Amino acid sequence: MVYQDKQFQSEEMFLQKIINAENVGVAVKTARLEKGLTQKDLAGNILSEKTVHRIEKGQVLPSLFTFLYILSRLELSADSFLSLLSDLFL
């Protein structure tokens, strides 16, 4: 039997409700614009502008590597990004 406390279960349910391609895309675009970056700036040398565009349009959920790269380009922690998602969609 796996033990999960109620707080963990409620946090997990919260994340499942707001983490989807469309919401992540809106949050990435919001953070990018707040930093005054273009899609090309965000893409840097690793991603293509088309990839950033597709993420921001909610057409694709970024892989973990891509997500962490984007957070580093935006100078955001994962906690800050989750807070932004919460502010935008709850």
mmCIF file of N, CA and C in Angstrom:
data_model
loop_
_atom_site.group_PDB
_atom_site.id
_atom_site.type_symbol
_atom_site.label_atom_id
_atom_site.label_comp_id
_atom_site.label_asym_id
_atom_site.label_seq_id
_atom_site.Cartn_x
_atom_site.Cartn_y
_atom_site.Cartn_z
ATOM 1 N N MET A 1 0.836 -1.170 0.000
ATOM 2 C CA MET A 1 0.000 0.000 0.000
ATOM 3 C C MET A 1 0.892 1.248 0.000
ATOM 4 N N VAL A 2 0.596 2.171 -0.911
ATOM 5 C CA VAL A 2 1.344 3.414 -1.015
ATOM 6 C C VAL A 2 0.627 4.475 -0.189
ATOM 7 N N TYR A 3 1.393 5.157 0.641
ATOM 8 C CA TYR A 3 0.818 6.188 1.496
ATOM 9 C C TYR A 3 1.003 7.555 0.856
ATOM 10 N N GLN A 4 -0.065 8.278 0.721
ATOM 11 C CA GLN A 4 -0.002 9.668 0.281
ATOM 12 C C GLN A 4 -0.865 10.479 1.235
ATOM 13 N N ASP A 5 -0.311 11.567 1.752
ATOM 14 C CA ASP A 5 -1.117 12.375 2.657
ATOM 15 C C ASP A 5 -2.100 13.232 1.867
ATOM 16 N N LYS A 6 -3.066 13.770 2.560
ATOM 17 C CA LYS A 6 -4.123 14.536 1.908
ATOM 18 C C LYS A 6 -3.585 15.792 1.230
ATOM 19 N N GLN A 7 -2.591 16.436 1.823
ATOM 20 C CA GLN A 7 -2.035 17.639 1.218
ATOM 21 C C GLN A 7 -1.398 17.303 -0.129
ATOM 22 N N PHE A 8 -0.643 16.210 -0.194
ATOM 23 C CA PHE A 8 -0.026 15.810 -1.456
ATOM 24 C C PHE A 8 -1.093 15.509 -2.491
ATOM 25 N N GLN A 9 -2.133 14.796 -2.100
ATOM 26 C CA GLN A 9 -3.203 14.455 -3.040
ATOM 27 C C GLN A 9 -3.888 15.705 -3.572
ATOM 28 N N SER A 10 -4.136 16.701 -2.721
ATOM 29 C CA SER A 10 -4.790 17.919 -3.190
ATOM 30 C C SER A 10 -3.862 18.717 -4.108
ATOM 31 N N GLU A 11 -2.562 18.741 -3.821
ATOM 32 C CA GLU A 11 -1.611 19.423 -4.698
ATOM 33 C C GLU A 11 -1.532 18.731 -6.053
ATOM 34 N N GLU A 12 -1.548 17.411 -6.033
ATOM 35 C CA GLU A 12 -1.500 16.652 -7.280
ATOM 36 C C GLU A 12 -2.751 16.926 -8.121
ATOM 37 N N MET A 13 -3.910 16.961 -7.500
ATOM 38 C CA MET A 13 -5.150 17.249 -8.222
ATOM 39 C C MET A 13 -5.114 18.661 -8.796
ATOM 40 N N PHE A 14 -4.587 19.617 -8.019
ATOM 41 C CA PHE A 14 -4.445 20.999 -8.468
ATOM 42 C C PHE A 14 -3.597 21.049 -9.734
ATOM 43 N N LEU A 15 -2.456 20.373 -9.709
ATOM 44 C CA LEU A 15 -1.556 20.386 -10.857
ATOM 45 C C LEU A 15 -2.195 19.739 -12.079
ATOM 46 N N GLN A 16 -2.922 18.656 -11.878
ATOM 47 C CA GLN A 16 -3.566 17.984 -12.996
ATOM 48 C C GLN A 16 -4.610 18.881 -13.662
ATOM 49 N N LYS A 17 -5.229 19.754 -12.897
ATOM 50 C CA LYS A 17 -6.254 20.642 -13.443
ATOM 51 C C LYS A 17 -5.661 21.751 -14.300
ATOM 52 N N ILE A 18 -4.486 22.246 -13.934
ATOM 53 C CA ILE A 18 -3.980 23.418 -14.653
ATOM 54 C C ILE A 18 -2.807 23.147 -15.588
ATOM 55 N N ILE A 19 -2.172 21.993 -15.465
ATOM 56 C CA ILE A 19 -1.032 21.733 -16.352
ATOM 57 C C ILE A 19 -1.519 20.999 -17.595
ATOM 58 N N ASN A 20 -1.651 21.772 -18.644
ATOM 59 C CA ASN A 20 -1.961 21.232 -19.963
ATOM 60 C C ASN A 20 -1.264 22.131 -20.980
ATOM 61 N N ALA A 21 -1.231 21.702 -22.210
ATOM 62 C CA ALA A 21 -0.464 22.423 -23.233
ATOM 63 C C ALA A 21 -0.920 23.865 -23.395
ATOM 64 N N GLU A 22 -2.224 24.088 -23.388
ATOM 65 C CA GLU A 22 -2.740 25.444 -23.589
ATOM 66 C C GLU A 22 -2.336 26.374 -22.441
ATOM 67 N N ASN A 23 -2.526 25.933 -21.210
ATOM 68 C CA ASN A 23 -2.197 26.769 -20.050
ATOM 69 C C ASN A 23 -0.698 27.031 -19.937
ATOM 70 N N VAL A 24 0.102 25.990 -20.153
ATOM 71 C CA VAL A 24 1.557 26.173 -20.106
ATOM 72 C C VAL A 24 1.983 27.163 -21.179
ATOM 73 N N GLY A 25 1.394 27.057 -22.364
ATOM 74 C CA GLY A 25 1.722 27.981 -23.442
ATOM 75 C C GLY A 25 1.411 29.422 -23.098
ATOM 76 N N VAL A 26 0.242 29.644 -22.520
ATOM 77 C CA VAL A 26 -0.136 31.003 -22.118
ATOM 78 C C VAL A 26 0.820 31.529 -21.055
ATOM 79 N N ALA A 27 1.172 30.684 -20.102
ATOM 80 C CA ALA A 27 2.080 31.107 -19.029
ATOM 81 C C ALA A 27 3.476 31.412 -19.570
ATOM 82 N N VAL A 28 3.968 30.599 -20.493
ATOM 83 C CA VAL A 28 5.281 30.852 -21.106
ATOM 84 C C VAL A 28 5.251 32.187 -21.847
ATOM 85 N N LYS A 29 4.203 32.406 -22.630
ATOM 86 C CA LYS A 29 4.103 33.662 -23.385
ATOM 87 C C LYS A 29 4.002 34.854 -22.440
ATOM 88 N N THR A 30 3.203 34.734 -21.393
ATOM 89 C CA THR A 30 3.052 35.815 -20.418
ATOM 90 C C THR A 30 4.396 36.158 -19.781
ATOM 91 N N ALA A 31 5.112 35.127 -19.348
ATOM 92 C CA ALA A 31 6.420 35.349 -18.712
ATOM 93 C C ALA A 31 7.410 35.939 -19.709
ATOM 94 N N ARG A 32 7.373 35.468 -20.942
ATOM 95 C CA ARG A 32 8.288 35.981 -21.969
ATOM 96 C C ARG A 32 8.041 37.466 -22.221
ATOM 97 N N LEU A 33 6.780 37.829 -22.353
ATOM 98 C CA LEU A 33 6.444 39.234 -22.608
ATOM 99 C C LEU A 33 6.788 40.112 -21.410
ATOM 100 N N GLU A 34 6.586 39.599 -20.202
ATOM 101 C CA GLU A 34 6.949 40.360 -19.008
ATOM 102 C C GLU A 34 8.454 40.629 -18.946
ATOM 103 N N LYS A 35 9.246 39.704 -19.503
ATOM 104 C CA LYS A 35 10.708 39.883 -19.538
ATOM 105 C C LYS A 35 11.158 40.709 -20.737
ATOM 106 N N GLY A 36 10.220 41.035 -21.631
ATOM 107 C CA GLY A 36 10.570 41.822 -22.812
ATOM 108 C C GLY A 36 11.346 41.039 -23.849
ATOM 109 N N LEU A 37 11.134 39.730 -23.897
ATOM 110 C CA LEU A 37 11.845 38.868 -24.843
ATOM 111 C C LEU A 37 10.992 38.564 -26.068
ATOM 112 N N THR A 38 11.651 38.371 -27.193
ATOM 113 C CA THR A 38 10.977 37.870 -28.384
ATOM 114 C C THR A 38 11.008 36.341 -28.354
ATOM 115 N N GLN A 39 10.248 35.726 -29.243
ATOM 116 C CA GLN A 39 10.310 34.267 -29.334
ATOM 117 C C GLN A 39 11.715 33.819 -29.720
ATOM 118 N N LYS A 40 12.379 34.598 -30.552
ATOM 119 C CA LYS A 40 13.749 34.271 -30.951
ATOM 120 C C LYS A 40 14.681 34.343 -29.743
ATOM 121 N N ASP A 41 14.510 35.371 -28.906
ATOM 122 C CA ASP A 41 15.311 35.480 -27.682
ATOM 123 C C ASP A 41 15.105 34.260 -26.788
ATOM 124 N N LEU A 42 13.849 33.867 -26.617
ATOM 125 C CA LEU A 42 13.545 32.728 -25.757
ATOM 126 C C LEU A 42 14.124 31.440 -26.325
ATOM 127 N N ALA A 43 14.069 31.293 -27.628
ATOM 128 C CA ALA A 43 14.577 30.079 -28.273
ATOM 129 C C ALA A 43 16.079 29.921 -28.070
ATOM 130 N N GLY A 44 16.801 31.032 -28.062
ATOM 131 C CA GLY A 44 18.247 30.961 -27.892
ATOM 132 C C GLY A 44 18.892 30.103 -28.958
ATOM 133 N N ASN A 45 19.941 29.387 -28.562
ATOM 134 C CA ASN A 45 20.672 28.529 -29.501
ATOM 135 C C ASN A 45 20.203 27.087 -29.470
ATOM 136 N N ILE A 46 19.247 26.782 -28.612
ATOM 137 C CA ILE A 46 18.823 25.392 -28.431
ATOM 138 C C ILE A 46 17.512 25.081 -29.154
ATOM 139 N N LEU A 47 16.547 25.978 -29.045
ATOM 140 C CA LEU A 47 15.233 25.746 -29.638
ATOM 141 C C LEU A 47 15.071 26.549 -30.920
ATOM 142 N N SER A 48 14.093 26.180 -31.716
ATOM 143 C CA SER A 48 13.740 26.985 -32.873
ATOM 144 C C SER A 48 12.609 27.932 -32.481
ATOM 145 N N GLU A 49 12.482 29.029 -33.213
ATOM 146 C CA GLU A 49 11.360 29.932 -32.969
ATOM 147 C C GLU A 49 10.044 29.201 -33.173
ATOM 148 N N LYS A 50 10.013 28.295 -34.141
ATOM 149 C CA LYS A 50 8.790 27.536 -34.420
ATOM 150 C C LYS A 50 8.387 26.695 -33.203
ATOM 151 N N THR A 51 9.362 26.107 -32.520
ATOM 152 C CA THR A 51 9.070 25.320 -31.317
ATOM 153 C C THR A 51 8.466 26.213 -30.240
ATOM 154 N N VAL A 52 9.066 27.383 -30.018
ATOM 155 C CA VAL A 52 8.536 28.318 -29.028
ATOM 156 C C VAL A 52 7.116 28.730 -29.412
ATOM 157 N N HIS A 53 6.906 29.022 -30.686
ATOM 158 C CA HIS A 53 5.581 29.406 -31.180
ATOM 159 C C HIS A 53 4.555 28.302 -30.900
ATOM 160 N N ARG A 54 4.913 27.068 -31.211
ATOM 161 C CA ARG A 54 3.993 25.941 -30.999
ATOM 162 C C ARG A 54 3.685 25.744 -29.517
ATOM 163 N N ILE A 55 4.684 25.937 -28.657
ATOM 164 C CA ILE A 55 4.455 25.824 -27.208
ATOM 165 C C ILE A 55 3.511 26.924 -26.748
ATOM 166 N N GLU A 56 3.786 28.155 -27.161
ATOM 167 C CA GLU A 56 2.959 29.281 -26.729
ATOM 168 C C GLU A 56 1.529 29.195 -27.250
ATOM 169 N N LYS A 57 1.325 28.585 -28.391
ATOM 170 C CA LYS A 57 -0.019 28.408 -28.948
ATOM 171 C C LYS A 57 -0.749 27.215 -28.334
ATOM 172 N N GLY A 58 -0.065 26.473 -27.461
ATOM 173 C CA GLY A 58 -0.696 25.327 -26.825
ATOM 174 C C GLY A 58 -0.811 24.117 -27.727
ATOM 175 N N GLN A 59 -0.019 24.086 -28.776
ATOM 176 C CA GLN A 59 -0.052 22.969 -29.712
ATOM 177 C C GLN A 59 0.761 21.786 -29.227
ATOM 178 N N VAL A 60 1.698 22.046 -28.317
ATOM 179 C CA VAL A 60 2.569 20.988 -27.812
ATOM 180 C C VAL A 60 2.959 21.316 -26.375
ATOM 181 N N LEU A 61 3.021 20.292 -25.552
ATOM 182 C CA LEU A 61 3.523 20.436 -24.187
ATOM 183 C C LEU A 61 5.015 20.139 -24.245
ATOM 184 N N PRO A 62 5.853 21.052 -23.760
ATOM 185 C CA PRO A 62 7.295 20.842 -23.892
ATOM 186 C C PRO A 62 7.790 19.638 -23.094
ATOM 187 N N SER A 63 8.834 19.021 -23.602
ATOM 188 C CA SER A 63 9.490 17.944 -22.859
ATOM 189 C C SER A 63 10.103 18.542 -21.602
ATOM 190 N N LEU A 64 10.506 17.696 -20.694
ATOM 191 C CA LEU A 64 11.124 18.176 -19.448
ATOM 192 C C LEU A 64 12.376 19.003 -19.756
ATOM 193 N N PHE A 65 13.228 18.524 -20.642
ATOM 194 C CA PHE A 65 14.440 19.266 -21.012
ATOM 195 C C PHE A 65 14.082 20.638 -21.566
ATOM 196 N N THR A 66 13.130 20.685 -22.494
ATOM 197 C CA THR A 66 12.721 21.950 -23.103
ATOM 198 C C THR A 66 12.118 22.883 -22.060
ATOM 199 N N PHE A 67 11.286 22.329 -21.185
ATOM 200 C CA PHE A 67 10.656 23.123 -20.131
ATOM 201 C C PHE A 67 11.713 23.748 -19.218
ATOM 202 N N LEU A 68 12.688 22.946 -18.794
ATOM 203 C CA LEU A 68 13.749 23.471 -17.920
ATOM 204 C C LEU A 68 14.597 24.514 -18.638
ATOM 205 N N TYR A 69 14.842 24.305 -19.917
ATOM 206 C CA TYR A 69 15.589 25.284 -20.707
ATOM 207 C C TYR A 69 14.818 26.607 -20.773
ATOM 208 N N ILE A 70 13.516 26.526 -21.040
ATOM 209 C CA ILE A 70 12.684 27.727 -21.108
ATOM 210 C C ILE A 70 12.694 28.455 -19.765
ATOM 211 N N LEU A 71 12.549 27.713 -18.676
ATOM 212 C CA LEU A 71 12.583 28.343 -17.353
ATOM 213 C C LEU A 71 13.909 29.060 -17.133
ATOM 214 N N SER A 72 15.005 28.448 -17.559
ATOM 215 C CA SER A 72 16.306 29.102 -17.375
ATOM 216 C C SER A 72 16.399 30.367 -18.224
ATOM 217 N N ARG A 73 15.880 30.333 -19.445
ATOM 218 C CA ARG A 73 15.893 31.516 -20.309
ATOM 219 C C ARG A 73 15.030 32.632 -19.726
ATOM 220 N N LEU A 74 13.938 32.246 -19.042
ATOM 221 C CA LEU A 74 13.038 33.220 -18.424
ATOM 222 C C LEU A 74 13.496 33.625 -17.026
ATOM 223 N N GLU A 75 14.566 32.985 -16.555
ATOM 224 C CA GLU A 75 15.081 33.216 -15.205
ATOM 225 C C GLU A 75 13.985 33.000 -14.159
ATOM 226 N N LEU A 76 13.259 31.887 -14.306
ATOM 227 C CA LEU A 76 12.181 31.505 -13.394
ATOM 228 C C LEU A 76 12.478 30.164 -12.761
ATOM 229 N N SER A 77 12.108 30.024 -11.509
ATOM 230 C CA SER A 77 12.159 28.712 -10.867
ATOM 231 C C SER A 77 10.872 27.964 -11.216
ATOM 232 N N ALA A 78 10.879 26.668 -11.004
ATOM 233 C CA ALA A 78 9.665 25.876 -11.231
ATOM 234 C C ALA A 78 8.549 26.361 -10.315
ATOM 235 N N ASP A 79 8.868 26.696 -9.075
ATOM 236 C CA ASP A 79 7.862 27.213 -8.139
ATOM 237 C C ASP A 79 7.248 28.513 -8.650
ATOM 238 N N SER A 80 8.072 29.387 -9.179
ATOM 239 C CA SER A 80 7.570 30.657 -9.711
ATOM 240 C C SER A 80 6.655 30.417 -10.903
ATOM 241 N N PHE A 81 7.020 29.469 -11.741
ATOM 242 C CA PHE A 81 6.197 29.157 -12.898
ATOM 243 C C PHE A 81 4.857 28.573 -12.466
ATOM 244 N N LEU A 82 4.872 27.676 -11.483
ATOM 245 C CA LEU A 82 3.618 27.112 -10.981
ATOM 246 C C LEU A 82 2.751 28.187 -10.340
ATOM 247 N N SER A 83 3.374 29.142 -9.686
ATOM 248 C CA SER A 83 2.648 30.254 -9.103
ATOM 249 C C SER A 83 1.990 31.092 -10.206
ATOM 250 N N LEU A 84 2.714 31.313 -11.299
ATOM 251 C CA LEU A 84 2.158 32.039 -12.431
ATOM 252 C C LEU A 84 0.963 31.288 -13.005
ATOM 253 N N LEU A 85 1.101 29.978 -13.182
ATOM 254 C CA LEU A 85 -0.018 29.167 -13.671
ATOM 255 C C LEU A 85 -1.230 29.314 -12.754
ATOM 256 N N SER A 86 -0.980 29.241 -11.477
ATOM 257 C CA SER A 86 -2.054 29.371 -10.494
ATOM 258 C C SER A 86 -2.723 30.738 -10.608
ATOM 259 N N ASP A 87 -1.931 31.790 -10.710
ATOM 260 C CA ASP A 87 -2.470 33.142 -10.823
ATOM 261 C C ASP A 87 -3.313 33.304 -12.092
ATOM 262 N N LEU A 88 -2.884 32.681 -13.171
ATOM 263 C CA LEU A 88 -3.578 32.821 -14.444
ATOM 264 C C LEU A 88 -4.854 31.982 -14.542
ATOM 265 N N PHE A 89 -4.844 30.813 -13.914
ATOM 266 C CA PHE A 89 -5.926 29.866 -14.206
ATOM 267 C C PHE A 89 -6.752 29.407 -13.005
ATOM 268 N N LEU A 90 -6.479 29.940 -11.834
ATOM 269 C CA LEU A 90 -7.313 29.588 -10.680
ATOM 270 C C LEU A 90 -7.948 30.810 -10.081
#
